[in-house]
Amino acid sequence: MGKFEHKLTARDKVIVPVQLTEKTRFRFVCDKGVPCFTECCSDLFICLTPYDIIRLKNNLGLSCDEFLLKYTEPFILPRSGLPVARLKMEGEQKLCPFLLDGGCSVYPDRPVSCRYYPIGMGMFRNTDKKKNEEFYYFVKEGFCQGMGRGKEWTIAEWRKNQGAVEYDEFNQDWMEIIMKKESLGPMKVHPQTLEMFFMVSTNVDRFRDFVFGSRFLEIYDVDEQTVEKIRQSELELLKFGFLWLKKALYNEGPLRLREEAKRPKKKVKPL
């Protein structure tokens, strides 16, 4: 493996095709004492999860619209065809917009993909157990000198230490929505439904306006306790948004139409 590492160029990125578990052990360190410190913060493809966006925009004191306009660009996930936001790199070197000389300026609220590095996380559908399962893999980059050095971790310890567990728990429903769309293969989705997916995934402010500023609560049967929770908390609102997406995309989940909304409208005869 050592000889292989020397053949990597500075920007090469290799996903090691070995499925890891939470008990897999590895050594890794990333701090100012490592010669390649912050070199991994350029020319990145970072798909921002809904929880990433909320943490980042609150860290910066911005509205969702302001954050999306300044720091992101839209992207279509190739397998699912669903629209998401990815972090927009800056300048000729394609640097992360949050990178300063001393390191990450939003470190406490950095995206989940940054928290995992040098581990990658994915999810697959276990048809035998009829449930989704997470898996992990190593990401090796030519410039990285932190792998094989420093403290030894299990992947479970690394996830907890880096705060990734909270992110994964919050984004799980969103990831399952994407996974199901991928597993269904090509299927026609109404453009308005795609717009709704993008809104929930990236802009909790606009979703709040949609829920409370339209006939949404007249159409869907939402109990008063839930209405109050989503009115007070953007995180509860986002969780509710995932439920609504499952209903809109797959007609699944506990969200139900009100009985009066199910009845066909009576045609009014012209005078």
Coordinates of C-alpha atoms in Angstrom, one line a residue, residues 65-174:
D65 CA -32.1 33.0 0.6
E66 CA -28.9 35.0 1.5
F67 CA -26.9 31.9 2.3
L68 CA -28.0 30.0 -0.8
L69 CA -27.3 32.9 -3.1
K70 CA -23.8 33.6 -1.7
Y71 CA -22.4 30.2 -1.0
T72 CA -24.2 27.5 -3.1
E73 CA -25.1 26.5 -6.5
P74 CA -27.9 24.0 -7.6
F75 CA -27.0 20.5 -8.7
I76 CA -29.0 17.5 -9.9
L77 CA -28.1 14.2 -8.2
P78 CA -27.3 11.9 -11.2
R79 CA -28.9 8.7 -10.0
S80 CA -32.1 10.1 -8.5
G81 CA -32.5 13.2 -10.6
L82 CA -33.4 15.2 -7.5
P83 CA -32.2 18.8 -7.1
V84 CA -29.9 19.8 -4.2
A85 CA -27.5 22.6 -3.3
R86 CA -23.8 22.1 -3.3
L87 CA -21.1 24.4 -1.8
K88 CA -19.7 26.9 -4.3
M89 CA -15.9 27.1 -4.5
E90 CA -14.2 30.4 -4.9
G91 CA -11.4 31.7 -7.2
E92 CA -9.0 30.0 -9.6
Q93 CA -7.9 27.6 -6.8
K94 CA -11.5 26.7 -6.1
L95 CA -11.1 27.2 -2.4
C96 CA -13.8 26.6 0.2
P97 CA -15.5 30.0 0.9
F98 CA -15.1 29.4 4.7
L99 CA -11.3 28.7 4.6
L100 CA -9.1 31.3 6.4
D101 CA -5.4 31.2 7.1
G102 CA -6.0 29.6 10.5
G103 CA -8.4 27.0 9.2
C104 CA -12.1 26.6 8.9
S105 CA -14.1 29.7 9.9
V106 CA -17.3 27.8 10.5
Y107 CA -15.7 24.7 12.2
P108 CA -18.3 24.1 14.9
D109 CA -21.0 24.0 12.1
R110 CA -19.0 22.5 9.2
P111 CA -20.8 20.2 6.8
V112 CA -21.2 16.5 7.7
S113 CA -18.9 15.4 4.8
C114 CA -16.1 17.5 6.3
R115 CA -16.7 15.9 9.7
Y116 CA -16.4 12.4 8.3
Y117 CA -13.1 12.9 6.4
P118 CA -11.1 10.7 5.7
I119 CA -14.1 8.4 6.0
G120 CA -16.9 8.3 3.5
M121 CA -20.4 7.1 4.5
G122 CA -23.1 5.6 2.3
M123 CA -26.3 3.8 2.6
F124 CA -27.8 0.7 0.9
R125 CA -31.0 -1.2 1.0
N126 CA -30.7 -4.6 2.7
T127 CA -33.5 -6.5 1.0
D128 CA -33.2 -9.5 3.3
K129 CA -33.7 -7.4 6.4
K130 CA -36.0 -5.0 4.6
K131 CA -34.2 -1.9 6.0
N132 CA -31.5 0.6 5.0
E133 CA -28.1 0.1 6.4
E134 CA -25.1 2.4 6.5
F135 CA -21.6 1.5 5.4
Y136 CA -18.2 3.3 5.5
Y137 CA -15.1 3.5 3.3
F138 CA -11.8 5.2 3.3
V139 CA -11.1 8.2 1.0
K140 CA -7.4 8.6 0.2
E141 CA -6.0 11.8 -1.3
G142 CA -2.5 12.2 -2.7
F143 CA -1.6 15.2 -0.5
C144 CA -3.0 13.8 2.8
Q145 CA -0.3 13.1 5.3
G146 CA -2.6 12.6 8.3
M147 CA -3.6 9.0 7.5
G148 CA -1.7 6.4 9.5
R149 CA -0.6 9.0 12.1
G150 CA -1.8 10.2 15.4
K151 CA -4.5 8.6 17.6
E152 CA -6.1 5.3 16.7
W153 CA -9.9 5.5 16.3
T154 CA -12.8 3.2 15.5
I155 CA -15.1 4.6 13.0
A156 CA -17.8 4.8 15.7
E157 CA -15.4 6.8 18.0
W158 CA -14.5 9.1 15.0
R159 CA -18.2 9.8 14.2
K160 CA -18.9 10.7 17.8
N161 CA -15.8 12.8 18.2
Q162 CA -16.5 14.8 15.0
G163 CA -20.2 15.3 15.8
A164 CA -21.3 13.3 12.7
V165 CA -23.8 11.2 14.6
E166 CA -26.2 14.1 15.2
Y167 CA -26.1 15.1 11.6
D168 CA -26.7 11.5 10.4
E169 CA -29.7 11.1 12.7
F170 CA -31.2 14.3 11.5
N171 CA -30.6 13.7 7.8
Q172 CA -31.7 10.0 7.8
D173 CA -35.2 10.6 6.5
W174 CA -33.9 12.9 3.8

